[in-house]
């Protein structure tokens, strides 16, 4: 019977798997053939999935929903249409913040920021300001002072005298391929707390890095659906799909920055911390670390456009001046600002008057600053005072270690190989 099953026409059964079936399953002392009565493989697989969720409670904390993006029709007589993108896995940001402040690890949180100085042995010299953590940065100190003076309290809790503190949020996301072959990938968003020292926060064993969402990809079917709907699909396919990817990123963030989070951002939330003290906690977004392709999505600017930086308006023609005094002055002088009125005008031309996303009408409005016709979720939800572009900090790994430094180091090794004793010199470099 066993060998008849082996040779039933399916060539994928290896000899090792057959031996494992016999010795590890059929002859296992705990195996009871009577337990297979009424067995169904599909039902058994579902039970395994449920057992896995029970073993890993983190998975059960995630919810799943679909995100809608609005796509223009390319025709003035046909209204825009909303398309659903399934598969957003997410956790409530407010619930994660509450859990973190209630966790024993919050005993290491710094609720009050401070300036750190190094005093030299030579007492004549002035102490040197040291920047080592988010909680001794000017940004944290300034925002902390602001909420002490101007932090709003909801009218229902007007008499609240609790200590006002900041939940210093630091986000990070990176689209990750799951295999060397194929297209399977994950796009996670992580949230960390700048109240916690980086020496604790960076330890994998600390559990201080919180998964908050997995961004879905546009399904393959959406191209078929849009091609039947958009009047100018054949000539504008590339622009439309790029626009959809931008819309998806900000639809996800608009969903994550929900009404509960905006209420907490405005009025604070009362949390009984691990030390037993109730505090009014105001979430604040300080940093978002991502590689360049994700930064341009978040900043709602063009990838490699005429002004390629997410933080300033230095033109591409002056990028070679990087590091010079002139460049440093230009970065400060030409700070990038979100041009909401121009974006809304461009969207009206696209969605109401059927102009192409890459048409001259849109280019005249947005090209000068490399802006794109996508409403930025952070500005939409947190207000025009939110400093979106300063949030997008330098990603040291992507922008230096895997970028500039990797290229320089690779070039140095090539130079060594080019010398007469190149192999020996590279071996000496390895030894050192």
CSV table of C-alpha atoms in Angstrom, one decimal:
chain,number,residue,atom,x,y,z
A,1,UNK,CA,0.0,0.0,0.0
A,2,UNK,CA,2.8,2.4,0.9
A,3,UNK,CA,4.7,1.9,-2.4
A,4,UNK,CA,1.5,2.1,-4.4
A,5,UNK,CA,0.9,5.5,-2.8
A,6,UNK,CA,4.5,6.5,-3.6
A,7,UNK,CA,4.1,5.6,-7.2
A,8,UNK,CA,0.7,7.1,-7.8
A,9,UNK,CA,2.0,9.6,-10.4
A,10,UNK,CA,3.2,12.5,-8.2
A,11,UNK,CA,7.0,12.8,-8.8
A,12,UNK,CA,7.6,15.2,-5.9
A,13,UNK,CA,8.0,12.5,-3.2
A,14,UNK,CA,11.7,11.9,-2.4
A,15,UNK,CA,13.2,8.8,-0.9
A,16,UNK,CA,14.1,10.8,2.2
A,17,UNK,CA,10.6,12.1,2.7
A,18,UNK,CA,9.2,8.5,2.4
A,19,UNK,CA,11.7,7.2,5.0
A,20,UNK,CA,10.7,10.1,7.2
A,21,UNK,CA,7.0,9.3,6.8
A,22,UNK,CA,7.6,5.7,7.8
A,23,UNK,CA,10.1,6.1,10.7
A,24,UNK,CA,9.1,9.5,12.1
A,25,UNK,CA,5.4,9.3,11.7
A,26,UNK,CA,3.9,5.8,11.1
A,27,UNK,CA,6.3,4.1,13.5
A,28,UNK,CA,6.3,6.8,16.1
A,29,UNK,CA,5.1,5.5,19.5
A,30,UNK,CA,2.6,8.4,19.8
A,31,UNK,CA,1.1,7.8,16.4
A,32,UNK,CA,-2.4,6.3,16.6
A,33,UNK,CA,-4.2,5.4,13.3
A,34,UNK,CA,-7.6,5.7,15.0
A,35,UNK,CA,-7.1,9.4,15.4
A,36,UNK,CA,-7.2,9.8,11.6
A,37,UNK,CA,-10.8,8.8,11.4
A,38,UNK,CA,-12.6,11.5,9.4
A,39,UNK,CA,-9.3,13.2,8.7
A,40,UNK,CA,-9.4,16.2,6.3
A,41,UNK,CA,-6.1,17.9,5.2
A,42,UNK,CA,-7.6,21.4,4.8
A,43,UNK,CA,-9.3,21.3,8.2
A,44,UNK,CA,-6.0,20.1,9.8
A,45,UNK,CA,-4.0,22.9,8.2
A,46,UNK,CA,-6.5,25.5,9.6
A,47,UNK,CA,-6.1,24.0,13.1
A,48,UNK,CA,-2.3,24.2,12.8
A,49,UNK,CA,-2.6,27.9,11.9
A,50,UNK,CA,-4.8,28.5,14.9
A,51,UNK,CA,-2.3,26.7,17.1
A,52,UNK,CA,0.5,28.9,15.7
A,53,UNK,CA,-1.5,32.1,16.5
A,54,UNK,CA,-2.0,30.8,20.1
A,55,UNK,CA,1.8,30.1,20.4
A,56,UNK,CA,2.6,33.6,19.0
A,57,UNK,CA,0.1,36.1,20.6
A,58,UNK,CA,1.7,39.0,18.7
A,59,UNK,CA,0.0,37.8,15.6
A,60,UNK,CA,-3.4,37.9,17.2
A,61,UNK,CA,-2.9,41.6,18.1
A,62,UNK,CA,-2.9,42.5,14.4
A,63,UNK,CA,-6.0,43.4,12.5
A,64,UNK,CA,-6.5,43.2,8.8
A,65,UNK,CA,-8.4,45.6,6.5
A,66,UNK,CA,-8.5,46.9,3.0
A,67,UNK,CA,-7.3,50.3,2.0
A,68,UNK,CA,-9.1,52.4,-0.7
A,69,UNK,CA,-7.3,54.6,-3.2
A,70,UNK,CA,-9.0,57.0,-5.5
A,71,UNK,CA,-7.9,56.8,-9.2
A,72,UNK,CA,-8.8,59.5,-11.8
A,73,UNK,CA,-10.7,58.4,-14.8
A,74,UNK,CA,-8.9,60.5,-17.5
A,75,UNK,CA,-12.3,61.8,-18.6
A,76,UNK,CA,-14.3,64.8,-17.5
A,77,UNK,CA,-17.6,62.9,-18.0
A,78,UNK,CA,-16.5,59.9,-15.8
A,79,UNK,CA,-16.0,60.5,-12.0
A,80,UNK,CA,-12.9,59.1,-10.2
A,81,UNK,CA,-13.2,55.6,-8.9
A,82,UNK,CA,-12.1,54.0,-5.6
A,83,UNK,CA,-10.2,50.7,-5.7
A,84,UNK,CA,-9.7,48.5,-2.7
A,85,UNK,CA,-6.2,47.2,-1.9
A,86,UNK,CA,-6.5,44.3,0.5
A,87,UNK,CA,-4.1,43.0,3.1
A,88,UNK,CA,-3.1,45.9,5.4
A,89,UNK,CA,-2.0,44.2,8.7
A,90,UNK,CA,-1.9,46.8,11.5
A,91,UNK,CA,-2.0,47.5,15.2
A,92,UNK,CA,-3.5,50.5,16.8
A,93,UNK,CA,-0.7,53.1,17.5
A,94,UNK,CA,-2.4,54.2,20.7
A,95,UNK,CA,-2.7,50.7,22.0
A,96,UNK,CA,1.0,50.1,21.3
A,97,UNK,CA,1.9,53.3,23.1
A,98,UNK,CA,-0.3,52.4,26.1
A,99,UNK,CA,1.3,48.9,26.3
A,100,UNK,CA,4.8,50.3,26.1
A,101,UNK,CA,4.2,52.8,28.9
A,102,UNK,CA,2.6,50.2,31.1
A,103,UNK,CA,5.4,47.7,30.4
A,104,UNK,CA,8.2,47.3,33.1
A,105,UNK,CA,10.7,48.4,30.4
A,106,UNK,CA,9.2,51.9,30.8
A,107,UNK,CA,11.1,52.1,34.1
A,108,UNK,CA,14.0,53.0,31.8
A,109,UNK,CA,12.1,55.8,30.0
A,110,UNK,CA,13.2,59.4,30.3
A,111,UNK,CA,10.1,61.4,30.7
A,112,UNK,CA,11.9,64.8,31.1
A,113,UNK,CA,14.6,65.6,28.5
A,114,UNK,CA,17.8,67.4,29.4
A,115,UNK,CA,21.0,68.8,28.0
A,116,UNK,CA,24.1,66.7,28.4
A,117,UNK,CA,27.6,68.3,28.8
A,118,UNK,CA,31.1,67.0,29.0
A,119,UNK,CA,33.3,68.9,31.4
A,120,UNK,CA,37.0,68.9,30.5
A,121,UNK,CA,39.7,68.4,33.1
A,122,UNK,CA,40.9,71.9,32.3
A,123,UNK,CA,38.4,73.9,34.4
A,124,UNK,CA,39.0,77.0,32.3
A,125,UNK,CA,37.5,75.5,29.2
A,126,UNK,CA,33.7,75.7,28.9
A,127,UNK,CA,31.7,72.4,29.1
A,128,UNK,CA,31.0,70.8,25.7
A,129,UNK,CA,27.4,70.0,24.7
A,130,UNK,CA,27.0,66.3,23.9
A,131,UNK,CA,24.2,64.9,21.7
A,132,UNK,CA,23.8,61.2,22.2
A,133,UNK,CA,20.1,60.4,22.6
A,134,UNK,CA,16.8,61.8,21.4
A,135,UNK,CA,16.0,62.9,25.0
A,136,UNK,CA,18.9,65.3,25.1
A,137,UNK,CA,18.2,66.8,21.7
A,138,UNK,CA,17.0,70.4,21.2
A,139,UNK,CA,13.9,69.0,19.3
A,140,UNK,CA,12.8,67.0,22.3
A,141,UNK,CA,13.5,69.7,24.8
A,142,UNK,CA,11.6,72.3,22.8
A,143,UNK,CA,8.6,70.1,22.3
A,144,UNK,CA,8.6,69.1,26.0
A,145,UNK,CA,8.6,72.8,27.0
A,146,UNK,CA,5.8,73.5,24.6
A,147,UNK,CA,3.4,70.9,26.0
A,148,UNK,CA,4.2,72.1,29.5
A,149,UNK,CA,3.0,75.6,28.6
A,150,UNK,CA,0.5,74.9,25.8
A,151,UNK,CA,-0.4,71.2,25.9
A,152,UNK,CA,-4.2,71.0,25.5
A,153,UNK,CA,-6.4,69.1,27.9
A,154,UNK,CA,-9.8,67.9,26.8
A,155,UNK,CA,-12.7,69.9,28.2
A,156,UNK,CA,-14.0,66.7,29.9
A,157,UNK,CA,-10.8,66.5,31.9
A,158,UNK,CA,-10.1,70.2,32.4
A,159,UNK,CA,-9.0,69.9,36.0
A,160,UNK,CA,-6.3,67.4,35.3
A,161,UNK,CA,-3.0,68.1,37.2
A,162,UNK,CA,-1.1,65.0,36.0
A,163,UNK,CA,2.4,65.3,34.8
A,164,UNK,CA,2.6,66.0,31.0
A,165,UNK,CA,5.1,63.9,29.2
A,166,UNK,CA,6.0,63.1,25.6
A,167,UNK,CA,5.9,59.7,23.9
A,168,UNK,CA,8.8,60.2,21.5
A,169,UNK,CA,7.9,58.1,18.5
A,170,UNK,CA,10.6,56.9,16.0
A,171,UNK,CA,9.4,55.1,13.0
A,172,UNK,CA,11.3,52.9,10.6
A,173,UNK,CA,10.2,50.9,7.5
A,174,UNK,CA,11.9,48.9,4.8
A,175,UNK,CA,10.5,46.8,2.0
A,176,UNK,CA,12.1,43.4,2.4
A,177,UNK,CA,12.4,40.5,-0.1
A,178,UNK,CA,11.8,37.1,1.6
A,179,UNK,CA,13.8,35.1,-0.9
A,180,UNK,CA,16.6,35.4,-3.5
A,181,UNK,CA,14.2,34.1,-6.1
A,182,UNK,CA,10.6,35.1,-6.7
A,183,UNK,CA,8.8,38.2,-5.7
A,184,UNK,CA,7.5,37.5,-2.2
A,185,UNK,CA,8.2,40.4,0.1
A,186,UNK,CA,7.1,42.1,3.3
A,187,UNK,CA,6.9,45.8,4.0
A,188,UNK,CA,6.9,46.3,7.7
A,189,UNK,CA,6.6,49.5,9.8
A,190,UNK,CA,8.3,49.5,13.2
A,191,UNK,CA,7.8,52.0,16.0
A,192,UNK,CA,10.4,52.7,18.7
A,193,UNK,CA,10.5,55.1,21.6
A,194,UNK,CA,13.1,57.9,21.9
A,195,UNK,CA,12.4,58.0,25.6
A,196,UNK,CA,14.5,54.9,25.9
A,197,UNK,CA,18.3,54.9,25.6
A,198,UNK,CA,19.6,53.5,22.2
A,199,UNK,CA,21.8,51.1,24.2
A,200,UNK,CA,18.6,49.4,25.5
A,201,UNK,CA,16.4,50.1,22.5
A,202,UNK,CA,18.8,48.4,20.0
A,203,UNK,CA,19.0,45.2,21.9
A,204,UNK,CA,16.9,42.4,20.2
A,205,UNK,CA,16.3,40.9,23.6
A,206,UNK,CA,14.7,44.2,25.0
A,207,UNK,CA,11.5,43.8,22.9
A,208,UNK,CA,11.6,47.6,22.4
A,209,UNK,CA,11.0,47.6,18.6
A,210,UNK,CA,7.2,47.3,18.0
A,211,UNK,CA,5.7,46.0,14.7
A,212,UNK,CA,2.8,48.3,14.0
A,213,UNK,CA,1.9,47.5,10.3
A,214,UNK,CA,2.7,45.6,7.2
A,215,UNK,CA,2.1,47.7,4.1
A,216,UNK,CA,0.3,45.8,1.3
A,217,UNK,CA,1.4,45.8,-2.4
A,218,UNK,CA,-0.9,46.8,-5.2
A,219,UNK,CA,-2.5,43.6,-6.4
A,220,UNK,CA,-1.8,42.5,-10.0
A,221,UNK,CA,-5.5,42.7,-10.8
A,222,UNK,CA,-5.6,46.4,-10.2
A,223,UNK,CA,-3.9,47.1,-13.6
A,224,UNK,CA,-6.6,45.1,-15.4
A,225,UNK,CA,-9.4,47.0,-13.5
A,226,UNK,CA,-7.8,50.5,-14.2
A,227,UNK,CA,-7.1,49.7,-17.8
A,228,UNK,CA,-10.9,49.2,-18.4
A,229,UNK,CA,-11.7,52.3,-16.5
A,230,UNK,CA,-9.1,55.0,-17.4
A,231,UNK,CA,-9.7,56.6,-20.8
A,232,UNK,CA,-6.0,57.2,-21.4
A,233,UNK,CA,-4.5,54.1,-19.9
A,234,UNK,CA,-2.4,53.1,-22.9
A,235,UNK,CA,-0.4,56.3,-22.9
A,236,UNK,CA,-0.4,57.1,-19.2
A,237,UNK,CA,0.1,53.6,-17.6
A,238,UNK,CA,3.4,54.4,-16.0
A,239,UNK,CA,2.3,57.7,-14.5
A,240,UNK,CA,-1.0,56.1,-13.2
A,241,UNK,CA,0.7,53.2,-11.5
A,242,UNK,CA,3.3,55.4,-9.9
A,243,UNK,CA,0.5,57.7,-8.6
A,244,UNK,CA,-1.3,54.7,-7.2
A,245,UNK,CA,1.7,53.6,-5.2
A,246,UNK,CA,2.1,57.0,-3.7
A,247,UNK,CA,-1.7,57.1,-2.9
A,248,UNK,CA,-1.4,53.7,-1.3
A,249,UNK,CA,1.5,54.7,1.0
A,250,UNK,CA,-0.4,57.7,2.3
A,251,UNK,CA,-3.8,55.9,2.5
A,252,UNK,CA,-2.0,53.4,4.8
A,253,UNK,CA,-0.6,56.2,7.0
A,254,UNK,CA,-3.9,58.1,7.0
A,255,UNK,CA,-5.5,54.9,8.4
A,256,UNK,CA,-2.8,54.4,11.0
A,257,UNK,CA,-3.0,58.0,12.2
A,258,UNK,CA,-6.7,57.4,13.1
A,259,UNK,CA,-9.0,59.6,15.1
A,260,UNK,CA,-7.9,58.0,18.3
A,261,UNK,CA,-4.3,58.8,17.6
A,262,UNK,CA,-5.1,62.4,16.5
A,263,UNK,CA,-7.1,62.9,19.8
A,264,UNK,CA,-4.1,61.6,21.8
A,265,UNK,CA,-1.8,63.9,19.7
A,266,UNK,CA,-4.0,66.9,20.5
A,267,UNK,CA,-5.1,66.3,24.1
A,268,UNK,CA,-2.8,63.5,25.4
A,269,UNK,CA,-3.9,60.2,26.9
A,270,UNK,CA,-3.8,59.3,30.5
A,271,UNK,CA,-1.7,56.2,31.1
A,272,UNK,CA,-0.8,54.5,34.4
A,273,UNK,CA,2.8,53.8,33.9
A,274,UNK,CA,4.8,50.8,35.2
A,275,UNK,CA,5.9,52.8,38.3
A,276,UNK,CA,2.2,53.2,39.3
A,277,UNK,CA,2.0,57.0,38.4
A,278,UNK,CA,-0.6,58.3,36.0
A,279,UNK,CA,0.8,60.6,33.4
A,280,UNK,CA,-0.8,62.5,30.5
A,281,UNK,CA,1.2,61.3,27.5
A,282,UNK,CA,1.3,63.3,24.2
A,283,UNK,CA,2.6,61.2,21.2
A,284,UNK,CA,5.0,63.1,19.0
A,285,UNK,CA,6.6,61.9,15.8
A,286,UNK,CA,10.3,62.8,15.9
A,287,UNK,CA,12.0,60.6,13.3
A,288,UNK,CA,11.2,58.4,10.4
A,289,UNK,CA,14.1,56.3,9.0
A,290,UNK,CA,13.8,54.7,5.6
A,291,UNK,CA,15.8,54.3,2.4
A,292,UNK,CA,15.6,56.9,-0.4
A,293,UNK,CA,12.8,55.3,-2.5
A,294,UNK,CA,10.6,55.2,0.7
A,295,UNK,CA,11.6,58.7,1.8
A,296,UNK,CA,10.4,60.2,-1.5
A,297,UNK,CA,7.0,58.4,-1.1
A,298,UNK,CA,6.7,59.7,2.5
A,299,UNK,CA,7.8,63.2,1.5
A,300,UNK,CA,5.5,63.2,-1.5
A,301,UNK,CA,8.3,64.2,-3.9
A,302,UNK,CA,9.6,62.7,-7.1
A,303,UNK,CA,12.2,60.0,-7.0
A,304,UNK,CA,15.4,61.6,-8.3
A,305,UNK,CA,13.6,64.8,-9.4
A,306,UNK,CA,15.1,68.2,-10.0
A,307,UNK,CA,15.2,68.8,-6.2
A,308,UNK,CA,15.9,65.2,-5.1
A,309,UNK,CA,16.4,65.9,-1.3
A,310,UNK,CA,13.3,65.2,1.0
A,311,UNK,CA,14.5,67.9,3.4
A,312,UNK,CA,15.6,70.9,1.2
A,313,UNK,CA,15.3,72.4,-2.3
A,314,UNK,CA,18.9,72.2,-3.3
A,315,UNK,CA,18.8,71.4,-7.1
A,316,UNK,CA,20.3,68.3,-8.6
A,317,UNK,CA,22.7,70.4,-10.5
A,318,UNK,CA,24.3,71.5,-7.2
A,319,UNK,CA,24.5,68.1,-5.5
A,320,UNK,CA,28.2,67.9,-6.4
A,321,UNK,CA,28.8,70.8,-3.9
A,322,UNK,CA,27.8,68.6,-1.0
A,323,UNK,CA,29.8,69.3,2.1
A,324,UNK,CA,31.0,72.7,1.0
A,325,UNK,CA,30.2,75.9,2.9
A,326,UNK,CA,27.9,77.1,0.1
A,327,UNK,CA,26.0,73.8,0.2
A,328,UNK,CA,25.5,74.0,4.0
A,329,UNK,CA,24.1,77.5,3.7
A,330,UNK,CA,21.8,76.5,0.8
A,331,UNK,CA,20.4,73.6,2.8
A,332,UNK,CA,19.4,75.9,5.7
A,333,UNK,CA,18.2,78.7,3.4
A,334,UNK,CA,16.1,76.5,1.1
A,335,UNK,CA,14.2,74.3,3.5
A,336,UNK,CA,11.5,72.2,1.8
A,337,UNK,CA,8.0,73.0,2.8
A,338,UNK,CA,4.8,71.2,2.0
A,339,UNK,CA,2.9,73.1,-0.7
A,340,UNK,CA,-0.6,72.0,0.1
A,341,UNK,CA,-2.4,74.6,-2.0
A,342,UNK,CA,-0.5,73.7,-5.2
A,343,UNK,CA,-1.1,70.0,-4.6
A,344,UNK,CA,-4.8,70.5,-4.2
A,345,UNK,CA,-4.9,72.6,-7.4
A,346,UNK,CA,-3.0,69.9,-9.3
A,347,UNK,CA,-5.4,67.2,-8.0
A,348,UNK,CA,-8.4,69.3,-9.1
A,349,UNK,CA,-6.9,69.5,-12.6
A,350,UNK,CA,-6.3,65.7,-12.6
A,351,UNK,CA,-9.5,64.4,-10.9
A,352,UNK,CA,-12.0,67.0,-12.2
A,353,UNK,CA,-10.6,68.3,-15.5
A,354,UNK,CA,-8.9,65.0,-16.6
A,355,UNK,CA,-5.4,66.4,-17.1
A,356,UNK,CA,-2.7,63.7,-17.2
A,357,UNK,CA,-0.6,63.2,-14.1
A,358,UNK,CA,2.5,64.0,-16.1
A,359,UNK,CA,0.9,66.7,-18.2
A,360,UNK,CA,2.3,70.2,-18.8
A,361,UNK,CA,-0.4,71.7,-16.6
A,362,UNK,CA,0.7,69.6,-13.6
A,363,UNK,CA,4.4,70.0,-14.4
A,364,UNK,CA,4.0,73.8,-14.4
A,365,UNK,CA,2.7,73.6,-10.9
A,366,UNK,CA,4.8,71.0,-9.2
A,367,UNK,CA,8.0,70.3,-11.2
A,368,UNK,CA,10.0,73.3,-9.8
A,369,UNK,CA,10.0,71.7,-6.3
A,370,UNK,CA,9.8,68.0,-7.4
A,371,UNK,CA,6.4,67.8,-5.7
A,372,UNK,CA,3.7,65.2,-6.7
A,373,UNK,CA,-0.1,65.4,-6.7
A,374,UNK,CA,-0.6,63.3,-3.6
A,375,UNK,CA,-2.1,64.6,-0.3
A,376,UNK,CA,0.4,63.9,2.5
A,377,UNK,CA,-1.2,61.9,5.2
A,378,UNK,CA,1.0,63.3,8.0
A,379,UNK,CA,0.0,66.9,7.1
A,380,UNK,CA,-3.7,65.9,6.6
A,381,UNK,CA,-3.9,64.2,10.0
A,382,UNK,CA,-1.5,66.2,12.2
A,383,UNK,CA,-1.9,69.7,10.7
A,384,UNK,CA,0.1,72.1,8.6
A,385,UNK,CA,2.4,72.9,11.6
A,386,UNK,CA,3.8,69.4,11.6
A,387,UNK,CA,7.4,69.4,10.2
A,388,UNK,CA,7.1,66.5,7.8
A,389,UNK,CA,10.5,67.0,6.1
A,390,UNK,CA,12.6,67.4,9.2
A,391,UNK,CA,11.1,64.1,10.4
A,392,UNK,CA,12.9,62.2,7.6
A,393,UNK,CA,16.3,61.8,9.1
A,394,UNK,CA,19.4,60.4,7.6
A,395,UNK,CA,19.3,56.6,7.3
A,396,UNK,CA,22.9,55.7,8.3
A,397,UNK,CA,22.8,52.1,7.0
A,398,UNK,CA,21.2,52.8,3.6
A,399,UNK,CA,22.8,56.2,2.9
A,400,UNK,CA,26.3,55.5,4.2
A,401,UNK,CA,27.2,52.0,5.2
A,402,UNK,CA,25.4,50.4,2.2
A,403,UNK,CA,25.9,53.4,0.0
A,404,UNK,CA,28.8,55.8,0.0
A,405,UNK,CA,31.1,53.8,2.3
A,406,UNK,CA,30.4,50.5,0.6
A,407,UNK,CA,31.2,52.0,-2.8
A,408,UNK,CA,34.4,53.6,-1.5
A,409,UNK,CA,35.6,50.4,0.2
A,410,UNK,CA,34.9,48.4,-2.9
A,411,UNK,CA,36.9,50.8,-5.0
A,412,UNK,CA,39.8,50.7,-2.5
A,413,UNK,CA,39.9,46.9,-2.8
A,414,UNK,CA,40.0,47.2,-6.6
A,415,UNK,CA,42.9,49.6,-6.3
A,416,UNK,CA,44.8,47.1,-4.2
A,417,UNK,CA,44.1,44.3,-6.6
A,418,UNK,CA,45.5,46.5,-9.4
A,419,UNK,CA,48.9,46.7,-7.7
A,420,UNK,CA,51.7,44.2,-8.5
A,421,UNK,CA,51.3,42.4,-5.1
A,422,UNK,CA,47.5,43.0,-5.1
A,423,UNK,CA,46.5,39.6,-3.7
A,424,UNK,CA,48.9,39.8,-0.8
A,425,UNK,CA,47.8,43.4,-0.1
A,426,UNK,CA,44.2,42.3,0.1
A,427,UNK,CA,45.1,39.4,2.4
A,428,UNK,CA,46.9,41.9,4.6
A,429,UNK,CA,43.9,44.1,4.6
A,430,UNK,CA,41.7,41.2,5.7
A,431,UNK,CA,44.2,40.4,8.5
A,432,UNK,CA,44.1,43.9,9.8
